[in-house]
mmCIF file of C-alpha atoms and ligand atoms in Angstrom:
data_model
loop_
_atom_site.group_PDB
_atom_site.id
_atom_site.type_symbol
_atom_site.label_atom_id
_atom_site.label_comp_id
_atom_site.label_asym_id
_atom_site.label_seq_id
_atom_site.Cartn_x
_atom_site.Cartn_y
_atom_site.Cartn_z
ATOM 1 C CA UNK A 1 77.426 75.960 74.597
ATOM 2 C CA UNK A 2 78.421 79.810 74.410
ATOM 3 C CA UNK A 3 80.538 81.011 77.397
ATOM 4 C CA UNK A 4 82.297 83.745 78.409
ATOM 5 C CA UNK A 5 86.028 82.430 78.656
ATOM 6 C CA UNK A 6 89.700 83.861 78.969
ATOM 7 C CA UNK A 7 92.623 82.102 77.919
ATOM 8 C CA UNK A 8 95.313 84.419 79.514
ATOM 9 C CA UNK A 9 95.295 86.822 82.229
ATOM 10 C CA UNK A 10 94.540 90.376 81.956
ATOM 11 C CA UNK A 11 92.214 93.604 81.934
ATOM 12 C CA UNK A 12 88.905 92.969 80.561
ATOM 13 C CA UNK A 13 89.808 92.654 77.207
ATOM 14 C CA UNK A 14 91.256 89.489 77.444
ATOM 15 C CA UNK A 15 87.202 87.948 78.247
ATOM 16 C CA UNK A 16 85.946 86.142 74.980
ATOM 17 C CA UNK A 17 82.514 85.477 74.195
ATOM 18 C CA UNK A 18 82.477 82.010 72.300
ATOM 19 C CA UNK A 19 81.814 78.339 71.790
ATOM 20 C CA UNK A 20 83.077 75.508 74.199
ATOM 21 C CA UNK A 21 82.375 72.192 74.492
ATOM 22 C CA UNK A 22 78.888 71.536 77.196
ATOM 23 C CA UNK A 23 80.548 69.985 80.697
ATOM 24 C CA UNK A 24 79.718 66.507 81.701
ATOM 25 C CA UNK A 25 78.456 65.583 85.105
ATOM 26 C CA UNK A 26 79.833 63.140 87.450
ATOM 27 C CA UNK A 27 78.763 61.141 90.824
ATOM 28 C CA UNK A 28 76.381 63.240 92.362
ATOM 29 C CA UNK A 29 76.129 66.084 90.537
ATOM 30 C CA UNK A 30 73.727 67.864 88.536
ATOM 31 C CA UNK A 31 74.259 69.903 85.111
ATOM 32 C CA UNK A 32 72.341 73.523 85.758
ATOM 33 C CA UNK A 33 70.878 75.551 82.737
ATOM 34 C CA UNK A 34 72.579 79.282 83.999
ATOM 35 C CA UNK A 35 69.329 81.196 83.909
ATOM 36 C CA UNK A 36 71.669 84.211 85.840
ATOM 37 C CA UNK A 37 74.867 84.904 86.632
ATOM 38 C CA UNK A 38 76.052 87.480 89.285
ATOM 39 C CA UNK A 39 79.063 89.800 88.792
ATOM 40 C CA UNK A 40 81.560 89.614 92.085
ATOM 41 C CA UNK A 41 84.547 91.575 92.761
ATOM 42 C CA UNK A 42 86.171 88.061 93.021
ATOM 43 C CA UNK A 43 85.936 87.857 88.783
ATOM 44 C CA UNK A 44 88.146 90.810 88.377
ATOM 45 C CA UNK A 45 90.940 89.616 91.128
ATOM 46 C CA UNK A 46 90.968 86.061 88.899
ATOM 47 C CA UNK A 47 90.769 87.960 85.805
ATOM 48 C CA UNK A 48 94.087 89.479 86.675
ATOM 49 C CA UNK A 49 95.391 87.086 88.383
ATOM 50 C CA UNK A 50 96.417 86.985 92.172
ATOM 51 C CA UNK A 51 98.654 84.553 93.692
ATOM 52 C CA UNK A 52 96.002 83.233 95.993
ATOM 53 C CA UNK A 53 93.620 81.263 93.476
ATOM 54 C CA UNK A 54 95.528 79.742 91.230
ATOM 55 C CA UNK A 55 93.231 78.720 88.281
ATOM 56 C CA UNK A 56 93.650 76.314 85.500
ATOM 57 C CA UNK A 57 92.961 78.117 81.551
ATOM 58 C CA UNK A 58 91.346 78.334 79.132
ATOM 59 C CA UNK A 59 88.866 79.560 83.030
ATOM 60 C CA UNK A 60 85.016 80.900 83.074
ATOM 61 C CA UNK A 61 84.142 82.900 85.301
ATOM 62 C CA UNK A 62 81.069 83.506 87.662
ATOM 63 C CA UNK A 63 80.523 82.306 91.581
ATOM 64 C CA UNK A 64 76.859 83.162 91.348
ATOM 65 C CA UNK A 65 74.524 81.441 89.590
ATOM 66 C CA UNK A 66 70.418 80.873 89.300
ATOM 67 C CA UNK A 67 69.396 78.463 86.796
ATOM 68 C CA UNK A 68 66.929 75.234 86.382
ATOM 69 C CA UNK A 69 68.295 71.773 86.946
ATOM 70 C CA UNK A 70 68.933 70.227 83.296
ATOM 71 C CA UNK A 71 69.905 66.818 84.259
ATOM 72 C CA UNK A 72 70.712 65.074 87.243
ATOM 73 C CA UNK A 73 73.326 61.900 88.287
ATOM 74 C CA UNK A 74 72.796 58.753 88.547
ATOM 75 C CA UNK A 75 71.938 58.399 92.373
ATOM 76 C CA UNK A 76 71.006 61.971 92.961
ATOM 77 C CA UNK A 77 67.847 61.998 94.256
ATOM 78 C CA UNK A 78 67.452 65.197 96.089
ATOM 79 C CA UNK A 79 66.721 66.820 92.468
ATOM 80 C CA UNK A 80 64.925 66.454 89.057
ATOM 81 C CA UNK A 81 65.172 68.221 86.311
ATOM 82 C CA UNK A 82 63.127 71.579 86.082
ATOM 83 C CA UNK A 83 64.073 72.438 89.713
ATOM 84 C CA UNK A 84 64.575 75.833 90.126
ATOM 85 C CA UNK A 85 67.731 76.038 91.780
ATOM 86 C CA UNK A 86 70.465 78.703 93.483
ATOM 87 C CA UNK A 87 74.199 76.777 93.542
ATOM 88 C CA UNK A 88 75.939 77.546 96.917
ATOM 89 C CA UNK A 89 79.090 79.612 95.834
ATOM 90 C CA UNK A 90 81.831 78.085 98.584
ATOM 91 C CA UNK A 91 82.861 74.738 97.850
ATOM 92 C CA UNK A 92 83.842 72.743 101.351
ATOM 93 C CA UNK A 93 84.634 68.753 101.320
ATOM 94 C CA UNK A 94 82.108 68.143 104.224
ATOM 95 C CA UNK A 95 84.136 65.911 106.184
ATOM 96 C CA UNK A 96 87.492 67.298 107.715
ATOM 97 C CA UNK A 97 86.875 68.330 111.531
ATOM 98 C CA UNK A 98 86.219 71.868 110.133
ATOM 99 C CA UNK A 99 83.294 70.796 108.175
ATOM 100 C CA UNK A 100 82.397 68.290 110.752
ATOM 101 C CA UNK A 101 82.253 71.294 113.052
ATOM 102 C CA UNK A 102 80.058 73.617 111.028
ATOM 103 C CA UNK A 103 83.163 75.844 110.001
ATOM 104 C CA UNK A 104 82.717 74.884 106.433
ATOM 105 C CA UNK A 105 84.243 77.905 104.877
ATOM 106 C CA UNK A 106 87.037 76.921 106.719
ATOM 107 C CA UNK A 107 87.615 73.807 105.441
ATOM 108 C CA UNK A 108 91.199 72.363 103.983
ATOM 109 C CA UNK A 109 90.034 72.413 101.041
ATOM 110 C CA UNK A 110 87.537 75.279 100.904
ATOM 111 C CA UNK A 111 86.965 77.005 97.134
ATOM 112 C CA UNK A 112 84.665 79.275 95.648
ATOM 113 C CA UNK A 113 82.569 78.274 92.585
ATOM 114 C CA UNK A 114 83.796 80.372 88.987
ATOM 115 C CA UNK A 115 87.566 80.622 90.902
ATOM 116 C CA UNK A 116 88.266 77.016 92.030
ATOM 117 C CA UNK A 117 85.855 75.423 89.176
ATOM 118 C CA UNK A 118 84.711 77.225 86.122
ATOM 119 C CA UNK A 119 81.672 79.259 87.184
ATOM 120 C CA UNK A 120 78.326 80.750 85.978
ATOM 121 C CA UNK A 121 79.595 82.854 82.809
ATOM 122 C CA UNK A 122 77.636 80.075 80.262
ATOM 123 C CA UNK A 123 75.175 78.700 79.441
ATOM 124 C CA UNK A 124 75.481 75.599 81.185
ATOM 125 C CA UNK A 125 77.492 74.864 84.681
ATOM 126 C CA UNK A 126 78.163 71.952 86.865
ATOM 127 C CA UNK A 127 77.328 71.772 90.481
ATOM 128 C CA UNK A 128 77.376 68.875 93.750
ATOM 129 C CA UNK A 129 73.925 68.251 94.493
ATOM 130 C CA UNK A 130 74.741 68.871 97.408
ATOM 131 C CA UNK A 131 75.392 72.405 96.503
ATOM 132 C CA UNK A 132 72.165 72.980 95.148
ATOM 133 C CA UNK A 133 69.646 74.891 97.387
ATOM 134 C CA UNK A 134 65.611 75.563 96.081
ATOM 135 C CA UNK A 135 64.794 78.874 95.128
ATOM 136 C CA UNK A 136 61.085 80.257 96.328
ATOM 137 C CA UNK A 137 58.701 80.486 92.482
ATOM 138 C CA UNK A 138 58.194 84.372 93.989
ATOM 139 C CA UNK A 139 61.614 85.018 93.122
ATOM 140 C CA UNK A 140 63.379 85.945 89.865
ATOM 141 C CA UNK A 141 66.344 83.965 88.442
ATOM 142 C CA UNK A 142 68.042 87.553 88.755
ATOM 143 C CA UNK A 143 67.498 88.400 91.965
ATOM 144 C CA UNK A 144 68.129 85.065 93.001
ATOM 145 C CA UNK A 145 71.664 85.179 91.444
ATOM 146 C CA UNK A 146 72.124 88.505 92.872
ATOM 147 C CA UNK A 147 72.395 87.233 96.961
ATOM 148 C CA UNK A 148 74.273 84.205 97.474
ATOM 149 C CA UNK A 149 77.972 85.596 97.748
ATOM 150 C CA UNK A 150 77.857 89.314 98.923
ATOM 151 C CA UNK A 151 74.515 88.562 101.598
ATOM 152 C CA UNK A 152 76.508 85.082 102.711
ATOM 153 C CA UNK A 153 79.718 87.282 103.318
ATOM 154 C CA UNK A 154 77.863 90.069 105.227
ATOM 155 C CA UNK A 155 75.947 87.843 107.470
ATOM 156 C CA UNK A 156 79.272 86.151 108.165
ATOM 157 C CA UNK A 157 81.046 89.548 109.190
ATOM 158 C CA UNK A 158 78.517 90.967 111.083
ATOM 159 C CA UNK A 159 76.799 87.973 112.905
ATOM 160 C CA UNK A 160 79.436 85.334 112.805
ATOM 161 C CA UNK A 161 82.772 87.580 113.132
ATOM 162 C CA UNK A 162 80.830 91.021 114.834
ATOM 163 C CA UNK A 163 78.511 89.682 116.991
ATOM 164 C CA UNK A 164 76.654 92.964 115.881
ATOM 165 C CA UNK A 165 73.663 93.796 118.482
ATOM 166 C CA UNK A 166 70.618 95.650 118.682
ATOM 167 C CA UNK A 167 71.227 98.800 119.500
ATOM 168 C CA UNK A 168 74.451 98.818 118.498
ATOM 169 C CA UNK A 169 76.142 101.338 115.581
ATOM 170 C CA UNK A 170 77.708 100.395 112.500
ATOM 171 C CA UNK A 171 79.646 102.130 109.715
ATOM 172 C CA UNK A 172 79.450 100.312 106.033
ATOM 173 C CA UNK A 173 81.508 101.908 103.391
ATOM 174 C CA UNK A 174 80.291 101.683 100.184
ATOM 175 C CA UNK A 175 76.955 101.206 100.586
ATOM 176 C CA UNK A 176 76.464 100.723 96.677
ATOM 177 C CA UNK A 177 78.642 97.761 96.436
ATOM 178 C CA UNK A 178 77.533 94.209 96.543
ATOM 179 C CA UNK A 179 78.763 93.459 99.961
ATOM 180 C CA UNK A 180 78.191 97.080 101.390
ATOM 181 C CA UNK A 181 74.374 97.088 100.092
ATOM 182 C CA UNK A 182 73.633 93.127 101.784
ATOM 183 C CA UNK A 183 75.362 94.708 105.189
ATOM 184 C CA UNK A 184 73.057 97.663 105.307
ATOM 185 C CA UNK A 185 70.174 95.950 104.789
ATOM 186 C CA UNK A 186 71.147 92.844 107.480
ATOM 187 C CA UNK A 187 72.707 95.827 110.344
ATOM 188 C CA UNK A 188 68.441 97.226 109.894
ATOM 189 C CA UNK A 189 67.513 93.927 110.196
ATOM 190 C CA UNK A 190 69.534 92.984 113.365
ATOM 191 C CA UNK A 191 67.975 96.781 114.761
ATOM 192 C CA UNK A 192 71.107 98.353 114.471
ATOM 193 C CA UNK A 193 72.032 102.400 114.014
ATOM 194 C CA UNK A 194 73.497 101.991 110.500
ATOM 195 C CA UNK A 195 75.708 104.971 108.980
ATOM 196 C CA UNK A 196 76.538 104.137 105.224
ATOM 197 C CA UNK A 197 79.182 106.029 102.804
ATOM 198 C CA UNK A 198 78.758 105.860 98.778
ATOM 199 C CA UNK A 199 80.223 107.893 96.445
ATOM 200 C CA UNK A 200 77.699 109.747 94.689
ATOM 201 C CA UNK A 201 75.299 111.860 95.352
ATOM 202 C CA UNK A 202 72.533 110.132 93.335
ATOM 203 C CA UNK A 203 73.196 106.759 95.944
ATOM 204 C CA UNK A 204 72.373 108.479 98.872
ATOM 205 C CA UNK A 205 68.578 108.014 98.680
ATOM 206 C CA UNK A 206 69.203 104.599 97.558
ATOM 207 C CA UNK A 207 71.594 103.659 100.144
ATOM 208 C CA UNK A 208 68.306 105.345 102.760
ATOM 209 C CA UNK A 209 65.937 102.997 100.983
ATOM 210 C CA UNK A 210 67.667 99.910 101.901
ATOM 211 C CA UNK A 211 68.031 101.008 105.494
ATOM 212 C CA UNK A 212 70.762 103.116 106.393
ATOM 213 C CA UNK A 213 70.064 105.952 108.818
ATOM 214 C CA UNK A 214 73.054 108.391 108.217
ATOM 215 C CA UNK A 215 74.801 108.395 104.638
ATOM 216 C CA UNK A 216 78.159 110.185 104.266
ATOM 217 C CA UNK A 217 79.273 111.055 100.536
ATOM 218 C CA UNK A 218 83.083 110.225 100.761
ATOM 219 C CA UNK A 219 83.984 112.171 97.961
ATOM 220 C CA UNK A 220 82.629 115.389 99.215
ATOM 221 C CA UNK A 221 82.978 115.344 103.068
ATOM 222 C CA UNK A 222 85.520 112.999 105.485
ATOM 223 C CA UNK A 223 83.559 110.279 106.459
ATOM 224 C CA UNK A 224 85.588 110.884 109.820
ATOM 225 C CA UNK A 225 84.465 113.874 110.751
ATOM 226 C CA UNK A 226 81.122 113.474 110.352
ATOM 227 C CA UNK A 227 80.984 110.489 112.068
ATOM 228 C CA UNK A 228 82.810 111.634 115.157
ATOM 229 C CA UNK A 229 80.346 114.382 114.789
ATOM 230 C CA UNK A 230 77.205 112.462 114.260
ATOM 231 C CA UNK A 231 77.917 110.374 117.209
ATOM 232 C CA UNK A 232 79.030 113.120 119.698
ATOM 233 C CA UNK A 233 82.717 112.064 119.638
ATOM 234 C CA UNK A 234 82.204 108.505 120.516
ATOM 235 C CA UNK A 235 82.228 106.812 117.174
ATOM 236 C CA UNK A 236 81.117 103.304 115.958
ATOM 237 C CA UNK A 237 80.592 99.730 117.585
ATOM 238 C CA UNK A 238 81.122 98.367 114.184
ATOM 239 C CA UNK A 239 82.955 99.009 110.783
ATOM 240 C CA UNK A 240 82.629 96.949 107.667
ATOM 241 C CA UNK A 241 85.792 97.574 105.769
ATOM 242 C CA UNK A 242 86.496 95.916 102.445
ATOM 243 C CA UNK A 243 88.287 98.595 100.652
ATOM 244 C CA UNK A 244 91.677 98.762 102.376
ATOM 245 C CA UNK A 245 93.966 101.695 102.151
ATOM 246 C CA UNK A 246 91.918 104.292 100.751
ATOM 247 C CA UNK A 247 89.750 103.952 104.232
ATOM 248 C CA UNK A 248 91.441 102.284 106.280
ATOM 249 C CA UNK A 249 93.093 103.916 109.093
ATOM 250 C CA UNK A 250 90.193 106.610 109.202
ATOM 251 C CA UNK A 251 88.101 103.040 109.544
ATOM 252 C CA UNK A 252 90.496 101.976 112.815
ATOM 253 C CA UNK A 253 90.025 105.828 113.833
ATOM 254 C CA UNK A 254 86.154 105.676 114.214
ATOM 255 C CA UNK A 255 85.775 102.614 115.967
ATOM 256 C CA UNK A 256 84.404 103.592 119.596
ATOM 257 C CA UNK A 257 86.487 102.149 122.619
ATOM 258 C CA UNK A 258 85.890 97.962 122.254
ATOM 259 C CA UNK A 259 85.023 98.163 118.851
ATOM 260 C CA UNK A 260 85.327 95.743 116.152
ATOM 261 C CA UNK A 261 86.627 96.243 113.102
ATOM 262 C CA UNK A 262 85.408 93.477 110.326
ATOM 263 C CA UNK A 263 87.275 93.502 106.500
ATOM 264 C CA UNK A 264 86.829 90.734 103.524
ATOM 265 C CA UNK A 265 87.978 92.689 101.131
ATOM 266 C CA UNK A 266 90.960 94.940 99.579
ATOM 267 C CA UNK A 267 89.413 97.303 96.525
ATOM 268 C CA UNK A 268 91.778 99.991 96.711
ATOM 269 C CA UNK A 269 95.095 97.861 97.192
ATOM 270 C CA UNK A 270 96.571 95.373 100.122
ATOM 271 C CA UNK A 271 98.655 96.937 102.358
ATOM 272 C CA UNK A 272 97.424 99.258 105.127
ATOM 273 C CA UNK A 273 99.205 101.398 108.176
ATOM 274 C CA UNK A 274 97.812 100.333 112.031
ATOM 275 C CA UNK A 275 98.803 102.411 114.414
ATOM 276 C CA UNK A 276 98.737 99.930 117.353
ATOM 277 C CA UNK A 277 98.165 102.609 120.385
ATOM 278 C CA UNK A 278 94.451 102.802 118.653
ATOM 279 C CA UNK A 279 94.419 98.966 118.502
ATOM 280 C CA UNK A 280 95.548 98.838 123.052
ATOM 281 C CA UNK A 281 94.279 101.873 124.601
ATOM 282 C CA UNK A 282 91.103 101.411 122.511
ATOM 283 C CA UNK A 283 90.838 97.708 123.303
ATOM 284 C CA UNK A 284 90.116 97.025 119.818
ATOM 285 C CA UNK A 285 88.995 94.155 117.623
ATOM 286 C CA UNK A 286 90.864 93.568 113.862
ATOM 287 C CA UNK A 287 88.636 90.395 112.502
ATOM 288 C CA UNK A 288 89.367 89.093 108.901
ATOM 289 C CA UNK A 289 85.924 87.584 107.574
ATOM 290 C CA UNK A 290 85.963 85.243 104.258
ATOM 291 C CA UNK A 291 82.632 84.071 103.024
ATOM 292 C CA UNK A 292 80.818 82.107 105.559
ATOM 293 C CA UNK A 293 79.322 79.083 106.408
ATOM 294 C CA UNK A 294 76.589 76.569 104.658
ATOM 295 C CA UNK A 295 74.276 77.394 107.917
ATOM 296 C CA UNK A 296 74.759 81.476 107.376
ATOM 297 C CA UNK A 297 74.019 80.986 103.519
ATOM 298 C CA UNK A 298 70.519 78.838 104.438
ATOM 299 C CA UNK A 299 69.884 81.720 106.593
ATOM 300 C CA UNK A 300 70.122 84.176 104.434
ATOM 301 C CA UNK A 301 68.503 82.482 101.647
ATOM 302 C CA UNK A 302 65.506 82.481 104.148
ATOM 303 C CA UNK A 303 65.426 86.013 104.431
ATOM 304 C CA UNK A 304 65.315 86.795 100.601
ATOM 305 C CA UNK A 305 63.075 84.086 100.454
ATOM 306 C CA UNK A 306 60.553 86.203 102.737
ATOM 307 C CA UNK A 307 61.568 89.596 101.500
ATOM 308 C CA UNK A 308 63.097 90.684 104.561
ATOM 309 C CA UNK A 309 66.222 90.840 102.906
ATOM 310 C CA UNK A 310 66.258 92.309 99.336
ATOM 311 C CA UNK A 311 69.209 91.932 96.908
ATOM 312 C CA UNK A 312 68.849 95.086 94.491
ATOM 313 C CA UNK A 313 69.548 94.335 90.916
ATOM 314 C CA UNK A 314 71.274 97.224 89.422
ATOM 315 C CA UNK A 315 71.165 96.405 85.788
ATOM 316 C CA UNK A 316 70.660 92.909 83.771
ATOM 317 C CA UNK A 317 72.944 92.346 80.792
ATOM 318 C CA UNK A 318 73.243 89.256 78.165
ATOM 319 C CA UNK A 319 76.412 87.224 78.824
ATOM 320 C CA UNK A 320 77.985 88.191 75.962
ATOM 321 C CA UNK A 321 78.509 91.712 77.198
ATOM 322 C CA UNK A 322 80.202 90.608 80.363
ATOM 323 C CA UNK A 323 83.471 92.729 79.234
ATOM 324 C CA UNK A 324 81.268 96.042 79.239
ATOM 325 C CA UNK A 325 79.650 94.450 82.659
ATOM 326 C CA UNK A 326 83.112 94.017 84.541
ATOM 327 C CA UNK A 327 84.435 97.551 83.212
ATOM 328 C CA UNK A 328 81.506 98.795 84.930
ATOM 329 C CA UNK A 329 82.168 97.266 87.861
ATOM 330 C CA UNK A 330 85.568 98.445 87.268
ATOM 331 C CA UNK A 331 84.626 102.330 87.135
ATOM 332 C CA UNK A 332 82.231 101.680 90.604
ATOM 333 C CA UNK A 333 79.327 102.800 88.280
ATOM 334 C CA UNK A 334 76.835 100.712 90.483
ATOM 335 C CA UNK A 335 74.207 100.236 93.456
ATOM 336 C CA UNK A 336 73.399 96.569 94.251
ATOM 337 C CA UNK A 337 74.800 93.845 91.519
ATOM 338 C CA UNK A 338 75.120 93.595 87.831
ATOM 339 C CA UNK A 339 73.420 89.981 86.080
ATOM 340 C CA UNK A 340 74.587 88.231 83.613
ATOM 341 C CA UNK A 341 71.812 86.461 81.363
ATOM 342 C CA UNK A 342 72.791 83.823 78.734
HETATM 343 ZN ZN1 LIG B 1 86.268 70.273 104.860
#
């Protein structure tokens, strides 16, 4: 099959668009014809290379993936082939107290799919059947691939770690991103005020569309100001971090008195100043959200499945440019999520 591979770590140059062998299926799992494959942020760190995942090489990428069941296991009979399918992107062993508990991404042995197992950038990829959830005819392979891992990990920060609550405010920083679009559109749904940064001009009508009622243009004006100043001094309930230093301790600033600060992610780099006397006298909350569970993913997947919840598709490109597709990811040169097609 053709698949987009890298033998050594490195910038984008080091992806490869060739021929490997097709992967075989064992107990209970089904082989998936990739009809889409979502970009994450998550390719890039692996790409690199980061301590945390360590990955065996030659590695493809890709924890996102829409595609139609090719051929199922022995003993599988959940599926058949020609099931349109989504593969769940966090891999849990489903029976350590964790998983016994529901707290599946917090399983032992928790991994993500295209990090701890080659992923979604081929033509072909291997899933557990019991990884496999339907998709609804209505929607696109595309859009399909487009939710699973940025909607699951909003969800989880804002419902599972945030508690967020009508009526409540929340700041999400880069409203263009994968995660920061998904926690836009899920603060609307949960009938929250939603204030949104990007980093263009051109987003801010975009970033409106999908729900946000203030948007701030980082580059041009300090998100802090005009947040103290668009909520009389008071500040937010809620912030969505997940770029880390660049934002960060104007993020902690912000936060009203009991509020909760939620971050998954580290863009611009991984350490950050805290000036603790914000963190006491403001009785604040620091919550570190990864993922989320099997339960918030089904959830989600029922909300795309009705429309509430719309993944935005910023551009579909064939697999083998997914060199061009992670530079552009790369230069932030996107609303929503970029697609691989084989
Ligand atoms: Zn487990």
């Amino acid at each position: 099959m053709k698949a987009v591979i890298f033998r050594q770590h490195g910038g984008p140059g080091v992806l490869e668009y060739t021929e490997v062998p097709d992967p075989s299926i064992g107990p209970d799992e089904v082989l998936v014809r990739v009809k889409a494959c979502a970009l994450n942020h998550l390719d890039l760190w692996i790409r690199q290379g980061i301590p945390a995942y360590r990955i065996s090489l030659p590695h493809i990428s890709g924890c996102d993936v829409a595609g139609i069941v090719e051929r199922v296991a022995a003993g599988v009979t959940t599926l058949r082939a020609g099931d349109r399918v989504v593969l769940a992107p966090g891999l849990s062993c489903w029976a350590c107290p964790e998983c016994r508990a529901g707290a599946d991404h917090a399983c032992a042995s928790y991994g993500i799919r295209g990090a701890a197992t080659d992923g979604g950038y081929a033509e072909f990829t291997v899933a557990a059947a019991r990884d496999v959830l339907p998709i609804p005819p209505t929607l696109a392979f595309e859009v399909a691939a487009a939710f699973p891992l940025v909607f699951l990990t909003a969800w989880h920060m804002l419902v599972g770690r945030a508690n967020l609550q009508a009526g409540e405010s929340v700041l999400v920083h880069a409203a263009g991103s994968g995660v920061g679009h998904a926690a836009v559109q899920i603060a609307r749904h949960l009938r929250a005020t939603v204030y949104a940064t990007v980093g263009d001009d051109a987003k801010i009508p975009k970033a409106q569309a999908l729900g946000a009622d203030q948007v701030i243009n980082y580059r041009r004006e300090d998100f802090e100001a005009r947040l103290k100043e668009l909520t009389g001094g008071r500040g937010v309930q809620v912030v969505i971090e997940h770029i880390g230093p660049e934002t960060w301790e104007r993020s902690v600033r912000v936060l009203a008195k009991r509020g909760r600060l939620v971050t998954c992610g580290a863009t611009s780099g991984p350490s950050v100043p805290l000036d603790l006397r914000y963190v006491f006298s403001r009785q604040l909350s620091l919550l570190g959200s990864m993922m989320g569970t099997r339960a918030d993913l089904e959830q989600v997947a029922r909300l795309v499945g009705q429309g509430t919840l719309k993944p935005i598709v910023d551009t579909v490109l064939p697999l083998r440019d997914a060199r061009a597709a992670q530079e552009r990811m790369l230069r932030r040169d996107v609303f929503g999520k970029l697609v691989l097609v084989p």
